[in-house]
Coordinates of C-alpha atoms and ligand atoms in Angstrom, one line a residue:
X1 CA -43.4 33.2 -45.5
X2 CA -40.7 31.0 -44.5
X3 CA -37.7 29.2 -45.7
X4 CA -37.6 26.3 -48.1
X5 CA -37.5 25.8 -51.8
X6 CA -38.4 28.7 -54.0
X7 CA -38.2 27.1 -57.5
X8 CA -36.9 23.8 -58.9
X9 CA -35.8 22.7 -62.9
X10 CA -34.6 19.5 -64.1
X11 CA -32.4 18.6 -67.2
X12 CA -32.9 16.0 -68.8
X13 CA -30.3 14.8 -71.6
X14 CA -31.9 15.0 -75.4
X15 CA -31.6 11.1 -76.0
X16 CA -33.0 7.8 -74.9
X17 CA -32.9 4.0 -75.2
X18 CA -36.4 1.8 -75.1
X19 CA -36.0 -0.6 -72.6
X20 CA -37.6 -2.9 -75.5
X21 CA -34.8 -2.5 -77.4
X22 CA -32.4 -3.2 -74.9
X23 CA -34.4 -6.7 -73.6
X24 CA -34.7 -8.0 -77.3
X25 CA -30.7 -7.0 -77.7
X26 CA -30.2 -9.1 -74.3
X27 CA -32.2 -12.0 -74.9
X28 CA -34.4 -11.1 -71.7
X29 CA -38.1 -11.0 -71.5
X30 CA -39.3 -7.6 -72.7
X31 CA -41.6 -8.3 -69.4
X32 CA -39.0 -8.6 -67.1
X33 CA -37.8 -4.5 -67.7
X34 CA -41.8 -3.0 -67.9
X35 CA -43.3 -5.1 -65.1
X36 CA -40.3 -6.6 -63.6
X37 CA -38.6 -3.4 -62.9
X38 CA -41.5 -0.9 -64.3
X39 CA -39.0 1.1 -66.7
X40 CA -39.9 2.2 -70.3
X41 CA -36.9 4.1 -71.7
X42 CA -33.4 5.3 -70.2
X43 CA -31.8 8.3 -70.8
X44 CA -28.6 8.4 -72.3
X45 CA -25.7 11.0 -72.5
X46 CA -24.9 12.3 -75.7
X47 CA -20.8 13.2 -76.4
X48 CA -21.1 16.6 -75.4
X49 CA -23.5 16.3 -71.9
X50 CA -21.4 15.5 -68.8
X51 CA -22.3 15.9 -65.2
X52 CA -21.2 19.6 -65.1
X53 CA -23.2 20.0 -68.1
X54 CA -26.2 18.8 -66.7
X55 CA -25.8 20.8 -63.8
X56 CA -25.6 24.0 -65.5
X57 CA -28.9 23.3 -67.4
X58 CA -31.0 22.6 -64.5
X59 CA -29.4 25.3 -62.8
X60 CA -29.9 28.3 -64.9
X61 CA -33.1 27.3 -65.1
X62 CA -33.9 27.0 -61.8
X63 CA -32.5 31.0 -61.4
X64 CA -34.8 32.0 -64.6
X65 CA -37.9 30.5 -62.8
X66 CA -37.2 32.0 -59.6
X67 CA -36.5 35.3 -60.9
X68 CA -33.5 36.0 -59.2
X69 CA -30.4 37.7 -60.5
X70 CA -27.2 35.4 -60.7
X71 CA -25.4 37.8 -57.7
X72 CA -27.7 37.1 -55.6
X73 CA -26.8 33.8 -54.9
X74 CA -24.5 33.2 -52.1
X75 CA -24.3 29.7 -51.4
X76 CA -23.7 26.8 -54.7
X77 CA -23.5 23.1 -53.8
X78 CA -23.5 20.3 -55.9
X79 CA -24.3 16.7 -55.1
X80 CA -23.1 14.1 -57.2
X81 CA -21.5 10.5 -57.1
X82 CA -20.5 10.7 -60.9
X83 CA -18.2 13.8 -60.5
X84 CA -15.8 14.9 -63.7
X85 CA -12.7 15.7 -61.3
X86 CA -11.3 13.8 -57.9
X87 CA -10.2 17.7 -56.2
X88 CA -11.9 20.4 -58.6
X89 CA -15.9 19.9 -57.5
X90 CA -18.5 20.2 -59.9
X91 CA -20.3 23.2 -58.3
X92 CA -16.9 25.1 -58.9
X93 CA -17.3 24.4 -63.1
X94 CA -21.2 25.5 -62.5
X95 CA -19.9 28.9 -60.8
X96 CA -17.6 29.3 -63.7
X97 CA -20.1 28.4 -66.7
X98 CA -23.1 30.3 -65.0
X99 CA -20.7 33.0 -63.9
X100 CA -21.6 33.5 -59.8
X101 CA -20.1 36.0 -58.0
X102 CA -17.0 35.1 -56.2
X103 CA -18.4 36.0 -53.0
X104 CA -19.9 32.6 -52.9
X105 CA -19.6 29.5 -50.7
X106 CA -19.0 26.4 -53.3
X107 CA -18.5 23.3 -52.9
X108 CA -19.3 19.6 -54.0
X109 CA -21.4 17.1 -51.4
X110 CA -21.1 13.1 -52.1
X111 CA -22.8 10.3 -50.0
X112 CA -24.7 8.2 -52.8
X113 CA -27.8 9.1 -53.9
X114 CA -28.7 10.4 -50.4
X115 CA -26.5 13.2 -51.1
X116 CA -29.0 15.2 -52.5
X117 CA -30.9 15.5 -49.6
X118 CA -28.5 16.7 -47.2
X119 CA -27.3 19.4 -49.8
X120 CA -30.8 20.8 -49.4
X121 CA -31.2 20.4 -45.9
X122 CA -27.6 22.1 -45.5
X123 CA -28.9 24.9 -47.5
X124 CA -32.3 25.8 -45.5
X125 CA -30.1 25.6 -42.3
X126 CA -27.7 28.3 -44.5
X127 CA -30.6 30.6 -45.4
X128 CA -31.9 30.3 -41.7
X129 CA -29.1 31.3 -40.4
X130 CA -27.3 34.8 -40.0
X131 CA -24.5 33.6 -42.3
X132 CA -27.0 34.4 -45.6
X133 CA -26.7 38.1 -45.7
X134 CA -30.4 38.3 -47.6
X135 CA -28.5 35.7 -50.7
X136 CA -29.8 32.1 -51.7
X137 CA -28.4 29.1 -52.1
X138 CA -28.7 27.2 -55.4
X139 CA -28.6 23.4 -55.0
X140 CA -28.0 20.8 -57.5
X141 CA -28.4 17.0 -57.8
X142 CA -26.5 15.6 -61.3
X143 CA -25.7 12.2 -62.3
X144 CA -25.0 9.5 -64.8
X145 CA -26.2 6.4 -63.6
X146 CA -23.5 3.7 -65.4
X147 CA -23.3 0.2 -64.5
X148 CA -22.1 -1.6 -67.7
X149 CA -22.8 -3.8 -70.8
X150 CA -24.7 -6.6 -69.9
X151 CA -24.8 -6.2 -66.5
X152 CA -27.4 -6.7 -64.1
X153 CA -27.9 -2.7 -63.4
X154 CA -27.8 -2.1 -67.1
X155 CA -31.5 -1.7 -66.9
X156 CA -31.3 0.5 -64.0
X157 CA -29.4 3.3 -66.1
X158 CA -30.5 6.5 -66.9
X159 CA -29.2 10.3 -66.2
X160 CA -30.1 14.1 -65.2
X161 CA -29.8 17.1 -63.1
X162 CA -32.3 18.8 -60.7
X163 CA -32.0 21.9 -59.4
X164 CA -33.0 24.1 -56.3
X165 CA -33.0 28.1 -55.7
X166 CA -33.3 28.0 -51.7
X167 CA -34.6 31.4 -49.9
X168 CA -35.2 32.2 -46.6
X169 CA -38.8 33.2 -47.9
X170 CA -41.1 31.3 -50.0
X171 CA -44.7 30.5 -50.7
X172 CA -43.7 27.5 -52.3
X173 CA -41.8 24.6 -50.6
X174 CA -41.5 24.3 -47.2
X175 CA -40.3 21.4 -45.0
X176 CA -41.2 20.6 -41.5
X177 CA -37.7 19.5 -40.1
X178 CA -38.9 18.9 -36.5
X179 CA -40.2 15.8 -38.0
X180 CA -37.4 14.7 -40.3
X181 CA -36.3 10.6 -39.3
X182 CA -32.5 9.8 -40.3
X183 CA -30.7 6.1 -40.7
X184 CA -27.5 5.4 -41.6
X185 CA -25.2 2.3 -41.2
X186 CA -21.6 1.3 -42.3
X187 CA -22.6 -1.2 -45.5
X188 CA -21.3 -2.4 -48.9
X189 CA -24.0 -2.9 -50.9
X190 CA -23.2 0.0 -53.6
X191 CA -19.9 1.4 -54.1
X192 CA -17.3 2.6 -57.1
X193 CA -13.7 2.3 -55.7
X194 CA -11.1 4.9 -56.9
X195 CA -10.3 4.1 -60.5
X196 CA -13.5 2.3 -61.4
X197 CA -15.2 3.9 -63.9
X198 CA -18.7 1.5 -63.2
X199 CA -20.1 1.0 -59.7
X200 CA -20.1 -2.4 -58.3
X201 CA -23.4 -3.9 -56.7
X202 CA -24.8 -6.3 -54.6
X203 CA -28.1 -5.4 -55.9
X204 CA -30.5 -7.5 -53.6
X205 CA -28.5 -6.9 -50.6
X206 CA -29.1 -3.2 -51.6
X207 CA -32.7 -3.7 -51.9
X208 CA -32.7 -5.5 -48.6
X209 CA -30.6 -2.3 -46.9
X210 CA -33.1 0.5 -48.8
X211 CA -35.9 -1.0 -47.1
X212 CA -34.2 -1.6 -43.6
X213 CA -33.4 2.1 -43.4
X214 CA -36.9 2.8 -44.9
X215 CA -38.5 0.9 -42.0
X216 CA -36.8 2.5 -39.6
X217 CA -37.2 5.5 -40.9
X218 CA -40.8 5.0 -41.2
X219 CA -41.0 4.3 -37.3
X220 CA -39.3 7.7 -36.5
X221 CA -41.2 9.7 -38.9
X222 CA -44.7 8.3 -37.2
X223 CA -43.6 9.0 -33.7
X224 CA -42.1 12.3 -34.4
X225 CA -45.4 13.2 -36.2
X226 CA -47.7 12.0 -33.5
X227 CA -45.6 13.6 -30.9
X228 CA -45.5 17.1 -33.2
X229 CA -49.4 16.7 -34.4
X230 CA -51.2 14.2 -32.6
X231 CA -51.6 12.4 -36.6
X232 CA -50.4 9.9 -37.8
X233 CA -48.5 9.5 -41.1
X234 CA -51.2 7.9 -43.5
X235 CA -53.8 10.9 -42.5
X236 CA -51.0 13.6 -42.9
X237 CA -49.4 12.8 -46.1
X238 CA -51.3 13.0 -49.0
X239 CA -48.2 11.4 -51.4
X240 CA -45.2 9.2 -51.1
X241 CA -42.1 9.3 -52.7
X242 CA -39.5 7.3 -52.6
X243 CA -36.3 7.3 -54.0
X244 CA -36.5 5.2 -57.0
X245 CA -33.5 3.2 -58.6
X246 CA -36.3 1.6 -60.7
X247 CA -40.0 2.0 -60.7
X248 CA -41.0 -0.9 -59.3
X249 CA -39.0 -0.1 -56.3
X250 CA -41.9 2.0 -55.2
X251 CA -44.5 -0.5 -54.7
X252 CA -41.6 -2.7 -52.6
X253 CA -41.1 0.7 -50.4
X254 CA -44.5 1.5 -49.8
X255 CA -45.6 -2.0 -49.0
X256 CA -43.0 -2.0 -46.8
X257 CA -44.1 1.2 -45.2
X258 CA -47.5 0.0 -44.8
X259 CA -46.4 -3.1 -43.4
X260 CA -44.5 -1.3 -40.7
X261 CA -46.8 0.8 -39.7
X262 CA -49.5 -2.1 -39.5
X263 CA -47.7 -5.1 -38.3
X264 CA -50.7 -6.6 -37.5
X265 CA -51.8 -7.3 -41.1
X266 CA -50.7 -10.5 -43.4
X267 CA -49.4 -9.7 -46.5
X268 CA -52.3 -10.2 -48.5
X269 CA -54.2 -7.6 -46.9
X270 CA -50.9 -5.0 -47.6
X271 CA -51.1 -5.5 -51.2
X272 CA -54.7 -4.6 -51.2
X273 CA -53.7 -1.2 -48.9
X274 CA -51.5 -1.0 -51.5
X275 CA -53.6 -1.6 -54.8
X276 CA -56.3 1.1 -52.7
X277 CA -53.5 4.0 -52.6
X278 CA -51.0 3.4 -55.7
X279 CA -53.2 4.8 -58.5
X280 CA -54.0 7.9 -56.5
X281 CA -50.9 8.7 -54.1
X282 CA -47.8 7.2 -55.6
X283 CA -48.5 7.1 -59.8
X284 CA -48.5 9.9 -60.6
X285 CA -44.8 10.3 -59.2
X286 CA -43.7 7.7 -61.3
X287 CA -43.2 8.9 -65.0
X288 CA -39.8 10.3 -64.6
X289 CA -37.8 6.9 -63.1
X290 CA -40.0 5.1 -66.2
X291 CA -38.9 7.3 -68.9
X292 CA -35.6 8.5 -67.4
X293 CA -34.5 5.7 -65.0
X294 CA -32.3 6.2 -62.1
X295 CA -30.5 9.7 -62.1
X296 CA -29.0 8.5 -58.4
X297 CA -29.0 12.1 -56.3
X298 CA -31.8 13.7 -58.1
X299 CA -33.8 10.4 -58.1
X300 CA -36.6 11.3 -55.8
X301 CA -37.0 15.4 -57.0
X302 CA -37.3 13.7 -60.2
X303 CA -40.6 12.1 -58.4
X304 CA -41.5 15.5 -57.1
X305 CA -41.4 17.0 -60.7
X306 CA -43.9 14.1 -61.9
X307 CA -45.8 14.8 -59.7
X308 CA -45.9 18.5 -60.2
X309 CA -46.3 17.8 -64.5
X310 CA -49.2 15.3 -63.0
X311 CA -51.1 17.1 -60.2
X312 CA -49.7 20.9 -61.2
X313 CA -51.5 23.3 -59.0
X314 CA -53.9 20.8 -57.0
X315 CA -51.0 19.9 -55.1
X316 CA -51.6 23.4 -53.0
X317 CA -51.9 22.8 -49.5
X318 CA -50.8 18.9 -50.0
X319 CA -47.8 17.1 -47.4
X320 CA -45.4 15.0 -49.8
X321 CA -43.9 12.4 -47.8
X322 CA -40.1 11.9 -49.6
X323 CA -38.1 9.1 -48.5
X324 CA -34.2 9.6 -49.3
X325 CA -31.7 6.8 -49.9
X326 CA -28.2 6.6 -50.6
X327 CA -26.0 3.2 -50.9
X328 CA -23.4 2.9 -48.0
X329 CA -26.2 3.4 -46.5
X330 CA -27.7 6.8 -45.2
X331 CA -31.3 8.1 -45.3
X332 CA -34.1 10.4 -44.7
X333 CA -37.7 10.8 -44.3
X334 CA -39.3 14.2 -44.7
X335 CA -42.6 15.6 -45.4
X336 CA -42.4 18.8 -47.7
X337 CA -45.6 21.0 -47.8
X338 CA -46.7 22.8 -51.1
X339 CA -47.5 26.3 -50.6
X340 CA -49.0 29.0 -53.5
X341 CA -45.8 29.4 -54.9
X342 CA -47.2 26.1 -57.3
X343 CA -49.1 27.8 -59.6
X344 CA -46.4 30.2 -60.4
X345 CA -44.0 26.8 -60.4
X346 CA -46.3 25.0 -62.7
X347 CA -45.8 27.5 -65.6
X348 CA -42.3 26.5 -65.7
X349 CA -41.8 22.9 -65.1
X350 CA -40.9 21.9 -68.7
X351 CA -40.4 18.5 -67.8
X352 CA -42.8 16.6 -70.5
X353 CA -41.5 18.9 -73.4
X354 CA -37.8 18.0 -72.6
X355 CA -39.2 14.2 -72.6
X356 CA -40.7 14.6 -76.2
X357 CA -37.4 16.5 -77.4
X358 CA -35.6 13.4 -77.3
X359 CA -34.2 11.0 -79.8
X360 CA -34.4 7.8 -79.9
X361 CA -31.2 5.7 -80.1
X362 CA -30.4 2.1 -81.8
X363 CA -28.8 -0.5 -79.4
X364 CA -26.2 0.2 -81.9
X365 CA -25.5 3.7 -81.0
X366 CA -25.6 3.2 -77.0
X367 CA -23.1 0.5 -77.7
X368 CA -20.9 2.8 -79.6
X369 CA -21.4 5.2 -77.1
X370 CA -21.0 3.3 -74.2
X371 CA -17.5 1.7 -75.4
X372 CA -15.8 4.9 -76.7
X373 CA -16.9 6.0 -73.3
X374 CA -19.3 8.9 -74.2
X375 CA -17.6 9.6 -78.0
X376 CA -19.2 8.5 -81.2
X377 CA -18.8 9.0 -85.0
X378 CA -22.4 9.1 -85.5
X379 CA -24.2 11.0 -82.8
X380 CA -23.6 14.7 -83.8
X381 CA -25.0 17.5 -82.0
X382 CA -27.0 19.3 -85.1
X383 CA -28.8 16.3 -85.8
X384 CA -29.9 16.1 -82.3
X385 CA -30.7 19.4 -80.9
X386 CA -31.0 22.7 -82.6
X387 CA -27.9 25.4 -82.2
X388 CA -30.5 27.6 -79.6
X389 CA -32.1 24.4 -77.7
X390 CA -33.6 26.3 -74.6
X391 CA -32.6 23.2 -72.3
X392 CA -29.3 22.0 -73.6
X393 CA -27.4 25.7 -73.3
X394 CA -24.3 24.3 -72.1
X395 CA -22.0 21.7 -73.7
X396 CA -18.5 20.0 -73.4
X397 CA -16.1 20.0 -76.1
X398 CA -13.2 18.3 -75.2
X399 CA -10.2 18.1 -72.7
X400 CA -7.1 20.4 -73.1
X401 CA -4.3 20.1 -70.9
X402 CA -5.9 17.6 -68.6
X403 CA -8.3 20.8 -67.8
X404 CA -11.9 19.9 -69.2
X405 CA -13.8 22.7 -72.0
X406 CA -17.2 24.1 -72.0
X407 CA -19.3 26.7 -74.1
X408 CA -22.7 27.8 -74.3
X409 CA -24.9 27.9 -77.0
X410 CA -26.9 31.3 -78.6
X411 CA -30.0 30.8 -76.0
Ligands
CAA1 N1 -42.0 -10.8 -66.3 C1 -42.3 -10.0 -65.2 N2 -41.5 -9.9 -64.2 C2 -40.3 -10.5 -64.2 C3 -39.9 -11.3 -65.3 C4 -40.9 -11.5 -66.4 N3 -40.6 -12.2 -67.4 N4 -38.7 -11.8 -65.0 C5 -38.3 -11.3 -63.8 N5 -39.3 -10.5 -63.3 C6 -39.3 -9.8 -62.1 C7 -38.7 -10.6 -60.9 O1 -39.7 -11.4 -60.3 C8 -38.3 -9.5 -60.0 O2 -39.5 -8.9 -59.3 P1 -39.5 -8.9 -57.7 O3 -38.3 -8.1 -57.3 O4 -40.8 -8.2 -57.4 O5 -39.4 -10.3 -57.2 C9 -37.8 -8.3 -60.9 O6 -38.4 -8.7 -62.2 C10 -36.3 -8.2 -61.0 O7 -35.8 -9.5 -61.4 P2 -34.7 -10.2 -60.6 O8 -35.1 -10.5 -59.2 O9 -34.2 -11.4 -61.4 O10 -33.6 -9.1 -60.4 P3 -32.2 -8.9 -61.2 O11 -31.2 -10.0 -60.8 O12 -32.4 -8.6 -62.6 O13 -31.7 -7.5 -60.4 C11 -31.7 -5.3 -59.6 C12 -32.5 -6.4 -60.3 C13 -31.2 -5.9 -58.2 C14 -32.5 -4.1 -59.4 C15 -30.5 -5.0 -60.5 O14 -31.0 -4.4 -61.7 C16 -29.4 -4.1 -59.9 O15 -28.5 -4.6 -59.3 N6 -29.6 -2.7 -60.1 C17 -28.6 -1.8 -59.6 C18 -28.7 -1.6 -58.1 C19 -30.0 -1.1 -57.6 O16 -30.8 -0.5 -58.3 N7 -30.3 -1.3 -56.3 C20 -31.5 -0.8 -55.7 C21 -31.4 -0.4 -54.2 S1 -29.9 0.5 -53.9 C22 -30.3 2.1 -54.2 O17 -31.5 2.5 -54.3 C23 -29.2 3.1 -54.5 C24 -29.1 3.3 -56.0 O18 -29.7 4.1 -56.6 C25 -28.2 2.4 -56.7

């Protein structure tokens, strides 16, 4: 056994908006959202879900499918680029709600949606290391994607937390980190400046950056794979994933893949490369970023979990290639490997039944919700969820003092 990823939950908030909805309300081809972009719904935040909220969700269920006690974890990170706080981190409100031991490392990590990934990879180097002490780390990812009314990104919306027990033994997740290709590069193409509650986005230069650092990363990843295996990256990985603002962003990345790592080929002969691989390697990834959208740092787990609902335990034995990006820019490339721990895994995913929990909400509503920023008079709680909902078991209930409330509900 070695280290890597022993279990892994996602929270997903208990409302959504069809994107249907939101084209007719804009006066935009319904078209332009399903094909254009490839979404279906959004998620939206109800009044009492926050980033630290999500967090706790996904985290305390990660702990229940790993079967680990609370004290053994020694190590709590948090990525996020929606934080609740500018000094008091997220992961230090998670330690508090969840109630881990205070002989714990916490703290928050930010560097866009690429933040994520270098929480995890910090916490495999921690449980490798002699710094562990036999404990695990628990990462989370936890967002609220927010670009504004009528904007652009208002499509590319959506919300939700993933989270990660990491051990220093597992049968279920391990990376190969010889391999791993980085990028990174001093742009503006995404950014929120202090004070802004909405990012502001130069979106098709930020689709022109994602797929610079995805060719090069690309490039990197082959090499280091030939060098390492002697194969090359089509034989060795049997599915992509890529970090998905939108859906459709996945067929841009993986013709751009393929079209790196065969620059011979026109572009007609990529697309049918493309058409050959998309209904059997990169589909059944796709669900969540459709039915969720983009949840930013948790973007590309949310892929993994798909996949997981999708394949469940098939995927034994399989390489996932996962492509990270984060605006600003910095990426990675990685290649995970799915051990036995699957099957156990696949008993616990609860993605699919947190998807049909949801309520639908009138263009109405989300604009209520949007403009009181996150209160309304008409979204309650009871009518939503039930007092013991087994996924939303954390909830904010106000600010006092300047200092932010939480409780928990009877599950
Ligand atoms: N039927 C079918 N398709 C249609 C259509 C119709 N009636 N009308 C338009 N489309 C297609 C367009 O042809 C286009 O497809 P291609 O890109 O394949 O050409 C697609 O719909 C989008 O339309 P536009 O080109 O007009 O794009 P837009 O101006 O609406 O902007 C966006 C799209 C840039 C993604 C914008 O939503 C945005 O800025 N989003 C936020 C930023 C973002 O997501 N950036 C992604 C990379 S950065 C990143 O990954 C980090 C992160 O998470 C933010």
């Amino acid at each position: 056994m070695k280290a890597g990823i022993s279990s892994i939950s996602i929270y997903i908030p208990p409302l959504y908006l069809s994107h249907d909805d939101l084209a007719d309300a804009r006066a935009i081809p319904r078209d332009k959202f399903r094909i254009g972009l490839g979404h279906v719904n959004m998620a939206i935040v109800p009044p009492w879900d926050d980033t630290v909220t999500m967090a706790a969700n996904a985290a305390e269920m990660a702990i229940e499918t790993a079967g680990i006690d609370k004290d053994e974890i020694g190590l709590l990170i948090v990525s996020t680029e929606t934080g609740v706080d500018q000094s008091k981190p997220v992961a230090s409100f998670v330690q508090g709600l969840l109630g881990i031991g205070h002989r714990t490392r916490v703290y928050e990590i930010k560097h866009a949606c690429y933040g994520g990934t270098v929480a995890i990879m910090n916490a495999i180097n921690w449980v490798k290391s002699q710094h562990h002490r036999g404990k695990k780390a628990l990462v989370i990812t936890s967002d609220i994607a927010k670009y504004g009314l009528n904007t652009l990104g208002e499509p590319t919306q959506g919300a939700g937390a993933v989270a990660f027990i990491i051990s220093d033994e597992t049968e279920f997740i391990h990376f190969l980190p010889d391999l791993n290709a980085f990028y990174s590069k001093d742009v503006y193409d995404f950014w929120r400046p202090n004070g802004y509650l909405t990012p502001i986005v130069d979106g098709k230069y930020s689709i022109d950056c994602y797929l610079e650092a995805l060719d090069f990363c690309t490039k990197d990843l082959q090499d280091n794979l030939i060098r390492e295996t002697g194969k090359e990256l089509l034989d060795f990985v049997d599915y992509f994933m890529y970090h998905l603002p939108f859906p459709r962003m996945a067929y841009k990345a993986h013709c751009r893949l393929l079209a790196t790592l065969n620059p011979t080929l026109a572009e007609d002969a990529i697309n049918r490369m493309y058409e050959e691989s998309f209904t059997e390697k990169m589909k059944p990834a796709l669900m969540g970023s459709e039915e969720v959208g983009n949840i930013y740092t948790g973007s590309v787990y949310m892929c993994l979990m798909s996949l997981m609902e999708e394949k469940s335990e098939s995927l034994i034995g399989k390489n996932i290639g996962i492509f990270s990006y984060g605006s600003g820019c910095g990426a990675e490339f990685l290649i995970a490997h799915i051990g036995r721990g699957m099957k156990q895994q696949a008993k616990h995913l609860n993605f699919n039944k947190q998807l049909k929990r949801r309520k639908k909400i009138t263009m109405e509503e989300y604009t209520e919700l949007y403009s009181e920023q996150g209160a309304s008079k008409t979204i309650k709680r009871e009518d939503v969820i039930s007092t013991d909902d087994e996924f939303s078991r954390y909830f904010f209930t106000g600010v006092n003092e300047h200092k932010r409330q939480y409780a928990k509900n009877r599950n």
